[in-house]
Amino acid sequence: MNLFYTLGKKVALFYQCCHQSAGAEGFDFVPSSSGSNGSGRYEIGLIYLGMMHLHFGHPKQALQVLTEAVRFSQQQSNESCLAYTLAAICHVLSEFGCSSSAGVLGTSFSPITSMDTSLSVGQQLFVLLRESLKRAESLKLKRLVASNHLALAKFDLLHAQRPLLSFGPKASMKLRTFPINVCKELRLCSNLISEFGYESSTMTNDGAFSTTWLNNLPKSMDSPLLPQENGQQNNCDAHRFFTQLSTVPKSVLHLLGSSYIMRSTAWEMYGSAPLARINSLVYATCFADASSSSDAASVHAKLIQHLAVFRGYKEAFSALKVAEEKFLTVSKSVILLLKLQLLHEHALHRGNLKLAQQVCDELGVLASSVSGVDKDLKTEASLRHARTLLAANQFSQAAAVAHSLFCMCYKFNMQVQNATVLLLLAEIHKVNLLYSLKHYFVKSGNAVLGLPYALASLSFCQSFNLDLLKASATLTLAELWLSLGSNHAKRALTLIHGALPMILGHGGLELQARAQITEAKCYLSDPSYSVFKDSEVVLDLLRQASDELQVLEYHELAAEAFYLMAHVFDKLGQLERREEAAASFKEHMMALENPQDEDDPLLNML
């Protein structure tokens, strides 16, 4: 405890030096009722120490430090620091997996001790977020209010709404997220810039320059912008006017930029690719100068990922090279994570399993070994490890990794990730079935094993409004039904047609090609379909799919498309075109069987 106290005091002293030299950027204060002149330096030092623990992957120690900050803020009657400390506690609970907040935080803070111990961690976080917002609003800490609205938007995005108290079997059990709540919180966060001009003098702690800007802005509006005959003074006023327009405090711009990143993430989850791209571009265009390196890297990663999904890896790797040079010094950069993701996807498409496994090992090294830390990175690494095992036809090992990942996501209430894991389990059973049928191991009835996972994934997608993932799960469900036999071809086709608007409107090249190939297989499996009457319907689908898959260098799926094309041409008696399709099929199969593990140019990118 003495060491902890000493560290907190050193950080507090460090903050004093920074405060005296640079100002408290982004912090609002109201005078404490105790009349202390300390301005909460020690409490803020504790907040910084807690964030330092958080940065190094020690969430429980961070909560202990923040508990001390709560106690000291209450002793000094420093309501501002208490509000900021509560917001920091909410951030810890949101980002890291703590099994219970009440046990770690102790009895220092009354809202925590008054909470029902039966509430889940998510419900406890919701109570603390509302309490933090209430305190920030009562103290008129507008930057903190905006930050809390952003945190509530993230909470509403990732957590299904449920009543805090249930009263028997008649209690509502409809568990869903509500996008309108997310949009509302994001809009309230963005209102900060319009309300900033009405802040009182006690809330302009970014320095006297901000206050001067706000006071002089009406005068500058009245003065002419163009020079006049005796206008040296007017020239000065015009220059000052144009300069002042770009001097909104950086903390405000940073919050606004964060709201656009959250908008982009929300639209990615809700399945609107154009809106996700637009919000990322707005951030990169308007807030790049005021953004942190990590936020700027995140936006670049989103845009590069969009290039990979919709235009292929060639353009994505070119853009990635530029981003790597720009964000070389960012710690645990999302650019490095994106690079490994793209390399893994490209390696699997080309059949280079050795490279794919090396990338998985690199991802595993990036994640912290501390339980509950780097959960998203650990989830990503496990997902890609399972997909690599699946590509190697090691079905039992892939299923074991996926089941272990599902348990981790369930433990830390990562329900959105659970939808993806369940879909992966369904795909493992689907591929296992097709592989077994190809080698005459089992009967087709085993496709039923994958149906519950696909249906469970659909249920999660509906609860969290994951429209694009829902379309992907529907496509997997259709593939499972089709594998049960030709009698289910119409049912599979109906499912695909229901998902096609979302897939063709917002899905990437791979998802579109999968849907087109499955739709063609439904037509060919249907006993009532005649190749001689409607051959162009199937051939058009297969041509589009093959073009998209060749852009991605997805050899296995492209080979399947050319195989089906050769099958159709054979039935039509068009032997020359059949041989062309068969030659393309052989080319992709040879590329898949000989992935050039040793001299693959992608190895140089690791």
Coordinates of C-alpha atoms in Angstrom, one line a residue:
M1 CA 0.0 0.0 0.0
N2 CA 2.9 2.4 0.8
L3 CA 4.4 1.7 -2.7
F4 CA 1.0 2.3 -4.2
Y5 CA 0.6 5.6 -2.3
T6 CA 4.1 6.7 -3.4
L7 CA 3.4 5.9 -7.1
G8 CA 0.1 7.8 -6.9
K9 CA 1.9 10.8 -5.3
K10 CA 4.6 10.8 -7.9
V11 CA 2.1 10.8 -10.7
A12 CA 0.2 13.6 -8.9
L13 CA 3.4 15.6 -8.8
F14 CA 4.1 14.9 -12.4
Y15 CA 0.6 16.1 -13.2
Q16 CA 1.2 19.3 -11.2
C17 CA 4.2 20.1 -13.4
C18 CA 2.2 19.4 -16.6
H19 CA -0.7 21.4 -15.2
Q20 CA 1.4 24.5 -14.6
S21 CA 3.2 24.4 -17.9
A22 CA 0.6 23.2 -20.4
G23 CA -2.9 23.5 -18.9
A24 CA -5.4 20.8 -18.2
E25 CA -6.6 20.0 -21.7
G26 CA -10.0 18.4 -21.7
F27 CA -10.7 18.7 -18.0
D28 CA -13.5 20.9 -16.6
F29 CA -13.6 21.8 -12.9
V30 CA -15.9 23.5 -10.5
P31 CA -14.5 24.8 -7.2
S32 CA -14.7 22.3 -4.4
S33 CA -16.9 23.2 -1.4
S34 CA -13.9 22.6 0.9
G35 CA -12.2 25.7 -0.6
S36 CA -9.0 23.7 -1.3
N37 CA -6.6 25.3 -3.7
G38 CA -5.2 22.0 -4.9
S39 CA -7.6 21.9 -7.9
G40 CA -7.8 18.1 -7.5
R41 CA -4.2 17.5 -8.6
Y42 CA -3.7 14.5 -6.4
E43 CA -7.1 13.0 -7.4
I44 CA -6.3 13.5 -11.1
G45 CA -2.9 11.9 -10.5
L46 CA -4.7 8.9 -9.1
I47 CA -6.8 8.8 -12.3
Y48 CA -3.7 8.9 -14.4
L49 CA -2.2 6.1 -12.3
G50 CA -5.3 4.0 -12.8
M51 CA -5.1 4.6 -16.5
M52 CA -1.5 3.6 -16.5
H53 CA -2.4 0.3 -14.8
L54 CA -5.1 -0.1 -17.4
H55 CA -2.6 0.5 -20.2
F56 CA -0.3 -2.2 -18.9
G57 CA -3.1 -4.7 -18.6
H58 CA -3.9 -4.7 -14.9
P59 CA -7.7 -3.8 -14.6
K60 CA -8.1 -4.8 -11.0
Q61 CA -5.2 -2.7 -9.9
A62 CA -6.7 0.2 -11.9
L63 CA -10.0 -0.2 -10.1
Q64 CA -8.2 -0.2 -6.7
V65 CA -6.5 3.1 -7.6
L66 CA -9.7 4.6 -8.8
T67 CA -11.4 3.5 -5.6
E68 CA -8.8 5.5 -3.7
A69 CA -9.5 8.5 -6.0
V70 CA -13.2 8.2 -5.2
R71 CA -12.4 8.2 -1.4
F72 CA -10.1 11.2 -1.6
S73 CA -12.5 13.1 -3.9
Q74 CA -15.3 12.6 -1.3
Q75 CA -13.0 13.7 1.5
Q76 CA -12.1 16.9 -0.4
S77 CA -15.7 17.4 -1.6
N78 CA -14.3 17.6 -5.1
E79 CA -17.4 16.8 -7.2
S80 CA -15.6 17.3 -10.5
C81 CA -12.9 14.8 -9.8
L82 CA -15.5 12.4 -8.5
A83 CA -17.4 12.6 -11.8
Y84 CA -14.3 12.0 -13.8
T85 CA -13.3 9.1 -11.6
L86 CA -16.7 7.5 -12.0
A87 CA -16.4 7.8 -15.8
A88 CA -12.9 6.2 -15.6
I89 CA -14.4 3.3 -13.6
C90 CA -17.0 2.8 -16.3
H91 CA -14.3 2.7 -18.9
V92 CA -12.4 0.0 -17.0
L93 CA -15.6 -2.1 -16.7
S94 CA -16.5 -1.6 -20.3
E95 CA -13.1 -2.4 -21.8
F96 CA -11.9 -5.2 -19.5
G97 CA -13.5 -8.4 -18.1
C98 CA -14.1 -7.9 -14.4
S99 CA -16.4 -10.5 -12.9
S100 CA -17.8 -8.1 -10.4
S101 CA -17.3 -4.4 -9.8
A102 CA -18.8 -4.2 -6.3
G103 CA -16.3 -6.6 -4.7
V104 CA -13.3 -4.7 -6.2
L105 CA -14.5 -1.2 -5.5
G106 CA -15.4 -1.9 -1.9
T107 CA -17.6 0.5 0.0
S108 CA -16.2 3.9 -0.9
F109 CA -18.9 4.9 -3.4
S110 CA -22.6 4.8 -2.4
P111 CA -24.1 4.1 -5.9
I112 CA -22.0 0.9 -6.0
T113 CA -23.0 -0.3 -2.5
S114 CA -26.6 0.4 -3.2
M115 CA -26.7 -1.8 -6.3
D116 CA -28.3 -5.2 -6.2
T117 CA -25.6 -7.9 -6.1
S118 CA -27.7 -10.1 -8.3
L119 CA -27.2 -7.6 -11.2
S120 CA -24.9 -8.7 -14.0
V121 CA -21.8 -6.9 -14.8
G122 CA -23.5 -5.3 -17.8
Q123 CA -26.3 -4.1 -15.7
Q124 CA -23.9 -2.7 -13.1
L125 CA -22.1 -0.9 -15.9
F126 CA -25.4 0.6 -17.1
V127 CA -26.2 1.9 -13.6
L128 CA -22.7 3.5 -13.3
L129 CA -22.9 5.0 -16.7
R130 CA -26.3 6.7 -15.9
E131 CA -24.9 7.9 -12.6
S132 CA -21.8 9.3 -14.2
L133 CA -23.9 11.1 -16.8
K134 CA -26.3 12.5 -14.1
R135 CA -23.3 13.9 -12.1
A136 CA -21.7 15.4 -15.2
E137 CA -24.9 17.1 -16.2
S138 CA -25.5 18.5 -12.7
L139 CA -22.0 20.0 -12.6
K140 CA -22.3 21.2 -16.2
L141 CA -19.1 19.4 -17.3
K142 CA -20.1 19.4 -20.9
R143 CA -17.0 17.6 -22.3
L144 CA -17.6 14.8 -19.7
V145 CA -21.3 14.8 -20.7
A146 CA -20.4 14.3 -24.3
S147 CA -17.9 11.5 -23.4
N148 CA -20.6 9.8 -21.3
H149 CA -23.1 10.0 -24.2
L150 CA -20.4 8.3 -26.3
A151 CA -20.0 5.6 -23.7
L152 CA -23.7 5.0 -23.5
A153 CA -23.9 4.7 -27.3
K154 CA -21.2 2.0 -27.1
F155 CA -23.1 0.3 -24.4
D156 CA -26.4 0.4 -26.3
L157 CA -24.6 -1.0 -29.4
L158 CA -23.1 -4.0 -27.6
H159 CA -25.7 -4.9 -24.9
A160 CA -29.3 -6.1 -25.3
Q161 CA -31.8 -4.2 -23.3
R162 CA -33.3 -6.0 -20.4
P163 CA -35.2 -4.9 -17.3
L164 CA -33.1 -4.4 -14.2
L165 CA -35.9 -6.0 -12.1
S166 CA -38.1 -8.9 -13.2
F167 CA -41.5 -9.7 -11.7
G168 CA -42.3 -13.3 -12.4
P169 CA -43.2 -15.0 -15.7
K170 CA -45.1 -12.0 -17.1
A171 CA -41.9 -9.9 -17.1
S172 CA -40.8 -8.9 -20.6
M173 CA -38.1 -11.2 -22.0
K174 CA -37.7 -9.5 -25.4
L175 CA -34.0 -8.9 -25.6
R176 CA -32.9 -6.6 -28.3
T177 CA -30.7 -3.7 -29.0
F178 CA -32.2 -0.5 -30.4
P179 CA -30.2 1.4 -33.0
I180 CA -32.3 4.5 -32.4
N181 CA -30.9 4.7 -28.9
V182 CA -27.3 4.5 -30.3
C183 CA -28.1 7.3 -32.8
K184 CA -29.7 9.4 -30.1
E185 CA -26.6 9.2 -27.8
L186 CA -24.2 9.9 -30.7
R187 CA -26.3 13.0 -31.7
L188 CA -26.2 14.3 -28.1
C189 CA -22.5 13.8 -28.1
S190 CA -22.1 15.8 -31.3
N191 CA -24.2 18.7 -29.8
L192 CA -21.1 19.6 -27.8
I193 CA -19.7 21.8 -30.5
S194 CA -22.9 23.8 -30.9
E195 CA -23.2 24.2 -27.1
F196 CA -19.6 25.1 -26.5
G197 CA -20.2 28.8 -27.1
Y198 CA -22.6 28.9 -24.2
E199 CA -20.3 27.5 -21.6
S200 CA -19.7 29.6 -18.5
S201 CA -16.3 30.9 -17.7
T202 CA -15.8 28.1 -15.1
M203 CA -15.9 25.6 -17.9
T204 CA -13.3 27.0 -20.3
N205 CA -10.3 25.3 -18.8
D206 CA -8.5 24.7 -22.1
G207 CA -6.9 28.1 -21.4
A208 CA -7.7 31.8 -21.8
F209 CA -7.3 31.5 -25.6
S210 CA -10.5 29.6 -25.9
T211 CA -12.4 32.2 -23.9
T212 CA -10.9 35.0 -26.0
W213 CA -12.0 33.2 -29.2
L214 CA -15.6 32.9 -28.0
N215 CA -15.8 36.5 -26.9
N216 CA -14.2 37.9 -30.1
L217 CA -16.1 35.8 -32.5
P218 CA -19.2 38.1 -32.6
K219 CA -17.0 41.1 -33.2
S220 CA -15.2 39.4 -36.0
M221 CA -18.5 38.5 -37.6
D222 CA -19.4 42.3 -37.8
S223 CA -16.1 43.4 -39.4
P224 CA -15.7 43.2 -43.2
L225 CA -13.7 40.3 -44.5
L226 CA -12.4 42.1 -47.6
P227 CA -9.8 44.9 -47.3
Q228 CA -10.8 48.5 -47.7
E229 CA -8.8 51.7 -48.5
N230 CA -7.6 52.4 -45.0
G231 CA -7.9 48.7 -44.1
Q232 CA -4.6 47.5 -42.4
Q233 CA -6.7 47.1 -39.3
N234 CA -9.4 45.3 -41.3
N235 CA -6.8 43.0 -42.8
C236 CA -5.7 42.1 -39.3
D237 CA -9.3 41.5 -38.2
A238 CA -10.0 39.3 -41.3
H239 CA -6.8 37.3 -40.6
R240 CA -7.8 36.9 -37.0
F241 CA -11.3 35.8 -38.0
F242 CA -10.1 33.1 -40.3
T243 CA -7.6 31.9 -37.7
Q244 CA -10.1 31.8 -34.9
L245 CA -12.5 29.6 -36.9
S246 CA -10.0 26.8 -36.7
T247 CA -9.2 27.2 -32.9
V248 CA -12.0 25.1 -31.4
P249 CA -10.3 23.4 -28.4
K250 CA -8.6 20.2 -29.3
S251 CA -10.4 18.2 -26.6
V252 CA -13.8 19.1 -28.2
L253 CA -12.7 18.2 -31.7
H254 CA -11.3 14.9 -30.4
L255 CA -14.6 14.0 -28.8
L256 CA -16.5 14.9 -32.0
G257 CA -14.1 12.7 -34.0
S258 CA -14.6 9.8 -31.6
S259 CA -18.3 10.1 -32.2
Y260 CA -17.7 9.6 -36.0
I261 CA -15.6 6.6 -35.3
M262 CA -18.4 5.2 -33.2
R263 CA -20.9 5.9 -36.0
S264 CA -18.6 4.1 -38.5
T265 CA -18.4 1.1 -36.1
A266 CA -22.1 1.1 -35.6
W267 CA -22.9 1.0 -39.3
E268 CA -20.3 -1.7 -39.8
M269 CA -22.3 -3.8 -37.3
Y270 CA -25.7 -2.9 -38.7
G271 CA -24.5 -3.8 -42.1
S272 CA -24.4 -0.5 -44.0
A273 CA -21.1 -0.4 -45.9
P274 CA -21.7 3.0 -47.6
L275 CA -22.6 4.7 -44.3
A276 CA -19.6 3.1 -42.5
R277 CA -17.3 4.3 -45.2
I278 CA -18.8 7.8 -45.3
N279 CA -18.4 8.3 -41.5
S280 CA -14.8 7.1 -41.7
L281 CA -14.1 9.5 -44.5
V282 CA -15.7 12.4 -42.6
Y283 CA -13.4 11.7 -39.7
A284 CA -10.3 11.4 -41.9
T285 CA -11.2 14.6 -43.6
C286 CA -12.4 16.9 -40.8
F287 CA -10.8 15.6 -37.6
A288 CA -7.4 14.2 -38.6
D289 CA -5.4 17.2 -37.2
A290 CA -7.1 16.9 -33.8
S291 CA -7.1 13.1 -33.5
S292 CA -4.8 10.9 -31.6
S293 CA -2.5 8.5 -33.5
S294 CA -4.5 5.5 -32.4
D295 CA -7.8 6.9 -33.6
A296 CA -6.4 8.0 -36.9
A297 CA -4.9 4.5 -37.4
S298 CA -8.2 2.9 -36.6
V299 CA -10.0 5.0 -39.3
H300 CA -7.3 4.1 -41.8
A301 CA -7.7 0.5 -40.9
K302 CA -11.4 0.7 -41.5
L303 CA -10.9 2.2 -45.0
I304 CA -8.2 -0.3 -46.0
Q305 CA -10.4 -3.2 -44.8
H306 CA -13.2 -1.8 -47.0
L307 CA -10.8 -1.8 -50.0
A308 CA -9.9 -5.5 -49.3
V309 CA -13.5 -6.6 -49.0
F310 CA -14.9 -4.7 -52.0
R311 CA -11.9 -4.3 -54.4
G312 CA -9.5 -7.1 -53.5
Y313 CA -6.1 -7.4 -51.8
K314 CA -3.9 -5.6 -54.4
E315 CA -5.3 -2.2 -53.7
A316 CA -5.6 -2.9 -50.0
F317 CA -1.9 -3.9 -49.6
S318 CA -0.9 -0.8 -51.5
A319 CA -2.9 1.4 -49.1
L320 CA -1.5 -0.6 -46.2
K321 CA 2.1 0.1 -47.2
V322 CA 1.4 3.9 -47.0
A323 CA -0.4 3.5 -43.6
E324 CA 2.4 1.5 -42.1
E325 CA 4.9 4.3 -42.8
K326 CA 2.5 6.9 -41.3
F327 CA 1.7 5.0 -38.1
L328 CA 5.0 3.2 -37.6
T329 CA 5.4 4.4 -34.0
V330 CA 1.9 3.7 -32.7
S331 CA 2.0 1.1 -29.9
K332 CA -0.1 -2.0 -30.6
S333 CA -1.2 -0.4 -33.8
V334 CA -4.4 -1.5 -35.4
I335 CA -2.5 -1.2 -38.7
L336 CA -0.3 -4.1 -37.6
L337 CA -3.4 -6.1 -36.7
L338 CA -5.0 -5.2 -40.0
K339 CA -1.9 -6.4 -41.8
L340 CA -2.0 -9.7 -40.1
Q341 CA -5.7 -10.1 -40.8
L342 CA -5.3 -9.4 -44.5
L343 CA -2.3 -11.7 -44.8
H344 CA -4.3 -14.5 -43.1
E345 CA -7.3 -14.1 -45.3
H346 CA -5.2 -13.9 -48.5
A347 CA -3.2 -17.0 -47.4
L348 CA -6.3 -19.0 -46.8
H349 CA -7.8 -18.0 -50.1
R350 CA -4.6 -19.1 -51.9
G351 CA -4.3 -22.3 -49.9
N352 CA -1.1 -21.3 -48.2
L353 CA -1.8 -22.9 -44.8
K354 CA 1.8 -22.5 -43.6
L355 CA 1.7 -18.8 -43.9
A356 CA -1.8 -18.7 -42.4
Q357 CA -0.5 -20.5 -39.3
Q358 CA 2.5 -18.2 -39.0
V359 CA 0.1 -15.2 -39.0
C360 CA -2.0 -16.9 -36.3
D361 CA 1.1 -17.3 -34.2
E362 CA 1.9 -13.6 -34.7
L363 CA -1.6 -12.6 -33.6
G364 CA -1.3 -14.8 -30.5
V365 CA 1.9 -13.1 -29.5
L366 CA 0.3 -9.6 -29.7
A367 CA -2.4 -10.4 -27.1
S368 CA -1.6 -10.1 -23.3
S369 CA -1.5 -13.2 -21.2
V370 CA -3.6 -11.5 -18.5
S371 CA -7.2 -12.9 -18.3
G372 CA -9.8 -10.3 -19.4
V373 CA -7.2 -8.1 -21.2
D374 CA -7.1 -7.8 -25.0
K375 CA -10.3 -9.8 -25.3
D376 CA -11.0 -8.6 -28.8
L377 CA -7.5 -9.5 -29.9
K378 CA -7.7 -12.9 -28.3
T379 CA -11.1 -13.5 -30.0
E380 CA -9.6 -12.5 -33.4
A381 CA -6.6 -14.8 -32.9
S382 CA -8.8 -17.8 -31.9
L383 CA -11.2 -17.3 -34.7
R384 CA -8.4 -17.3 -37.3
H385 CA -6.7 -20.3 -35.7
A386 CA -10.0 -22.2 -35.9
R387 CA -10.4 -21.2 -39.6
T388 CA -6.9 -22.3 -40.3
L389 CA -7.6 -25.7 -38.8
L390 CA -10.9 -25.9 -40.8
A391 CA -9.0 -25.2 -44.0
A392 CA -6.6 -28.0 -43.1
N393 CA -9.7 -30.3 -42.7
Q394 CA -8.9 -30.8 -39.0
F395 CA -12.5 -30.5 -38.0
S396 CA -12.4 -31.8 -34.4
Q397 CA -9.5 -29.4 -33.5
A398 CA -11.3 -26.5 -35.2
A399 CA -14.5 -27.3 -33.3
A400 CA -12.6 -27.5 -30.0
V401 CA -11.0 -24.1 -30.5
A402 CA -14.4 -22.6 -31.4
H403 CA -16.1 -24.1 -28.4
S404 CA -13.4 -22.7 -26.1
L405 CA -13.8 -19.3 -27.7
F406 CA -17.5 -19.4 -27.2
C407 CA -17.0 -20.1 -23.5
M408 CA -14.7 -17.1 -23.2
C409 CA -17.1 -14.9 -25.0
Y410 CA -19.9 -16.1 -22.7
K411 CA -17.9 -15.5 -19.6
F412 CA -17.1 -11.9 -20.5
N413 CA -20.6 -11.2 -21.9
M414 CA -19.3 -10.7 -25.5
Q415 CA -22.6 -11.5 -27.1
V416 CA -21.9 -9.9 -30.5
Q417 CA -18.8 -12.1 -30.9
N418 CA -20.9 -15.1 -29.9
A419 CA -22.9 -14.7 -33.1
T420 CA -19.7 -15.0 -35.1
V421 CA -18.5 -18.0 -33.2
L422 CA -21.8 -19.8 -33.5
L423 CA -21.7 -19.2 -37.3
L424 CA -18.2 -20.5 -37.4
L425 CA -19.3 -23.7 -35.7
A426 CA -22.1 -24.1 -38.2
E427 CA -19.6 -23.7 -41.0
I428 CA -17.3 -26.3 -39.5
H429 CA -20.1 -28.8 -39.5
K430 CA -21.0 -27.8 -43.1
V431 CA -17.5 -28.2 -44.4
N432 CA -17.0 -31.4 -42.4
L433 CA -20.2 -32.8 -44.1
L434 CA -19.1 -31.9 -47.6
Y435 CA -15.6 -33.3 -47.0
S436 CA -17.1 -36.6 -45.7
L437 CA -19.5 -36.9 -48.6
K438 CA -16.7 -36.3 -51.0
H439 CA -14.8 -39.2 -49.4
Y440 CA -17.9 -41.4 -48.8
F441 CA -17.5 -41.4 -45.0
V442 CA -21.0 -40.5 -43.7
K443 CA -24.5 -39.9 -44.9
S444 CA -25.9 -36.5 -45.7
G445 CA -28.2 -36.5 -42.6
N446 CA -25.4 -35.2 -40.5
A447 CA -26.0 -31.7 -41.8
V448 CA -28.6 -31.5 -39.1
L449 CA -25.7 -31.0 -36.6
G450 CA -24.9 -27.6 -38.0
L451 CA -28.5 -26.3 -38.1
P452 CA -28.8 -25.4 -34.4
Y453 CA -25.6 -23.4 -34.5
A454 CA -26.8 -21.5 -37.6
L455 CA -30.2 -20.8 -36.0
A456 CA -28.6 -19.7 -32.7
S457 CA -26.3 -17.3 -34.7
L458 CA -29.4 -15.9 -36.4
S459 CA -31.1 -15.4 -33.1
F460 CA -28.1 -13.3 -31.8
C461 CA -28.0 -11.4 -35.1
Q462 CA -31.7 -10.4 -34.7
S463 CA -31.2 -9.4 -31.1
F464 CA -28.3 -7.1 -32.0
N465 CA -29.5 -5.9 -35.4
L466 CA -26.4 -7.4 -37.1
D467 CA -28.0 -7.4 -40.6
L468 CA -25.1 -8.3 -42.7
L469 CA -24.0 -11.1 -40.4
K470 CA -27.6 -12.2 -40.3
A471 CA -27.5 -12.4 -44.1
S472 CA -24.3 -14.5 -43.9
A473 CA -25.8 -16.8 -41.3
T474 CA -28.9 -17.2 -43.6
L475 CA -26.6 -18.2 -46.5
T476 CA -24.9 -20.8 -44.3
L477 CA -28.3 -22.1 -43.2
A478 CA -29.4 -22.4 -46.9
E479 CA -26.1 -24.3 -47.7
L480 CA -26.9 -26.7 -44.8
W481 CA -30.5 -27.3 -46.1
L482 CA -29.2 -27.8 -49.6
S483 CA -26.7 -30.4 -48.4
L484 CA -29.6 -32.5 -47.0
G485 CA -30.7 -33.3 -50.6
S486 CA -32.5 -32.0 -53.6
N487 CA -35.9 -32.1 -51.8
H488 CA -34.7 -29.0 -49.8
A489 CA -33.5 -27.0 -52.8
K490 CA -36.5 -24.7 -52.9
R491 CA -36.4 -24.0 -49.2
A492 CA -32.7 -23.1 -49.5
L493 CA -33.4 -20.9 -52.6
T494 CA -36.1 -19.1 -50.6
L495 CA -33.7 -18.4 -47.8
I496 CA -31.1 -17.1 -50.3
H497 CA -33.5 -14.8 -52.0
G498 CA -34.5 -13.3 -48.7
A499 CA -30.9 -12.5 -47.9
L500 CA -29.8 -11.3 -51.4
P501 CA -30.8 -7.6 -51.1
M502 CA -28.5 -7.2 -48.1
I503 CA -25.7 -9.4 -49.6
L504 CA -25.6 -7.7 -53.0
G505 CA -26.1 -4.2 -51.5
H506 CA -23.6 -4.3 -48.6
G507 CA -21.7 -7.6 -48.8
G508 CA -18.2 -7.9 -50.0
L509 CA -16.9 -9.8 -53.0
E510 CA -16.5 -13.1 -51.1
L511 CA -20.0 -13.1 -49.6
Q512 CA -21.6 -12.1 -53.0
A513 CA -19.7 -14.9 -54.8
R514 CA -20.7 -17.5 -52.1
A515 CA -24.4 -16.5 -52.5
Q516 CA -24.3 -16.6 -56.3
I517 CA -22.7 -20.1 -56.3
T518 CA -25.2 -21.4 -53.7
E519 CA -28.1 -19.9 -55.7
A520 CA -26.8 -21.7 -58.9
K521 CA -26.5 -25.0 -57.0
C522 CA -30.1 -24.6 -55.8
Y523 CA -31.3 -24.2 -59.4
L524 CA -29.2 -27.2 -60.5
S525 CA -30.4 -29.4 -57.6
D526 CA -34.1 -28.6 -58.1
P527 CA -35.7 -31.4 -60.1
S528 CA -38.1 -29.0 -61.7
Y529 CA -35.3 -26.8 -63.2
S530 CA -34.4 -27.3 -66.8
V531 CA -30.9 -26.4 -67.9
F532 CA -32.0 -26.2 -71.5
K533 CA -34.6 -23.6 -70.8
D534 CA -32.9 -21.3 -68.3
S535 CA -29.2 -22.0 -68.6
E536 CA -28.2 -18.3 -68.8
V537 CA -29.6 -17.7 -65.3
V538 CA -27.1 -20.2 -63.8
L539 CA -24.3 -19.2 -66.1
D540 CA -24.6 -15.5 -65.3
L541 CA -24.4 -16.3 -61.6
L542 CA -21.3 -18.5 -62.0
R543 CA -19.6 -15.9 -64.3
Q544 CA -20.1 -13.1 -61.8
A545 CA -18.9 -15.3 -58.9
S546 CA -15.8 -16.5 -60.8
D547 CA -14.8 -12.9 -61.7
E548 CA -15.1 -11.8 -58.0
L549 CA -13.2 -14.8 -56.7
Q550 CA -10.4 -14.3 -59.2
V551 CA -9.9 -10.8 -57.9
L552 CA -9.6 -12.3 -54.4
E553 CA -7.4 -15.2 -55.6
Y554 CA -9.9 -17.5 -53.8
H555 CA -8.8 -20.7 -55.6
E556 CA -11.1 -23.2 -53.9
L557 CA -14.3 -21.4 -54.4
A558 CA -13.3 -20.2 -57.9
A559 CA -12.6 -23.9 -58.9
E560 CA -16.1 -24.8 -57.7
A561 CA -17.6 -22.1 -59.9
F562 CA -15.7 -23.2 -63.0
Y563 CA -16.6 -26.9 -62.2
L564 CA -20.3 -26.0 -62.2
M565 CA -19.9 -24.0 -65.4
A566 CA -18.3 -27.0 -67.1
H567 CA -21.1 -29.2 -65.8
V568 CA -23.7 -26.9 -67.4
F569 CA -21.8 -26.6 -70.7
D570 CA -21.6 -30.4 -70.8
K571 CA -25.3 -30.8 -70.5
L572 CA -25.8 -28.1 -73.2
G573 CA -23.4 -30.0 -75.5
Q574 CA -21.1 -26.9 -75.8
L575 CA -17.9 -28.9 -75.7
E576 CA -15.5 -26.1 -76.5
R577 CA -16.8 -23.9 -73.7
R578 CA -16.8 -26.9 -71.4
E579 CA -13.1 -27.5 -72.0
E580 CA -12.3 -23.8 -71.3
A581 CA -14.2 -24.0 -68.0
A582 CA -12.5 -27.3 -67.2
A583 CA -9.1 -25.8 -67.9
S584 CA -9.8 -22.9 -65.6
F585 CA -10.9 -25.4 -62.9
K586 CA -7.6 -27.3 -63.3
E587 CA -5.6 -24.1 -63.1
H588 CA -7.2 -23.1 -59.8
M589 CA -6.9 -26.6 -58.3
M590 CA -3.2 -26.7 -59.2
A591 CA -2.7 -23.3 -57.6
L592 CA -4.4 -24.6 -54.5
E593 CA -2.4 -27.8 -54.3
N594 CA 0.9 -25.9 -54.9
P595 CA 0.7 -22.7 -52.8
Q596 CA 4.5 -22.0 -53.1
D597 CA 5.0 -22.0 -49.3
E598 CA 8.8 -21.3 -49.4
D599 CA 8.9 -18.4 -52.0
D600 CA 5.6 -16.8 -51.4
P601 CA 6.2 -13.0 -51.7
L602 CA 3.7 -12.4 -48.8
L603 CA 6.2 -14.0 -46.4
N604 CA 8.3 -10.8 -46.7
M605 CA 5.5 -8.8 -45.3
L606 CA 5.6 -10.5 -41.9

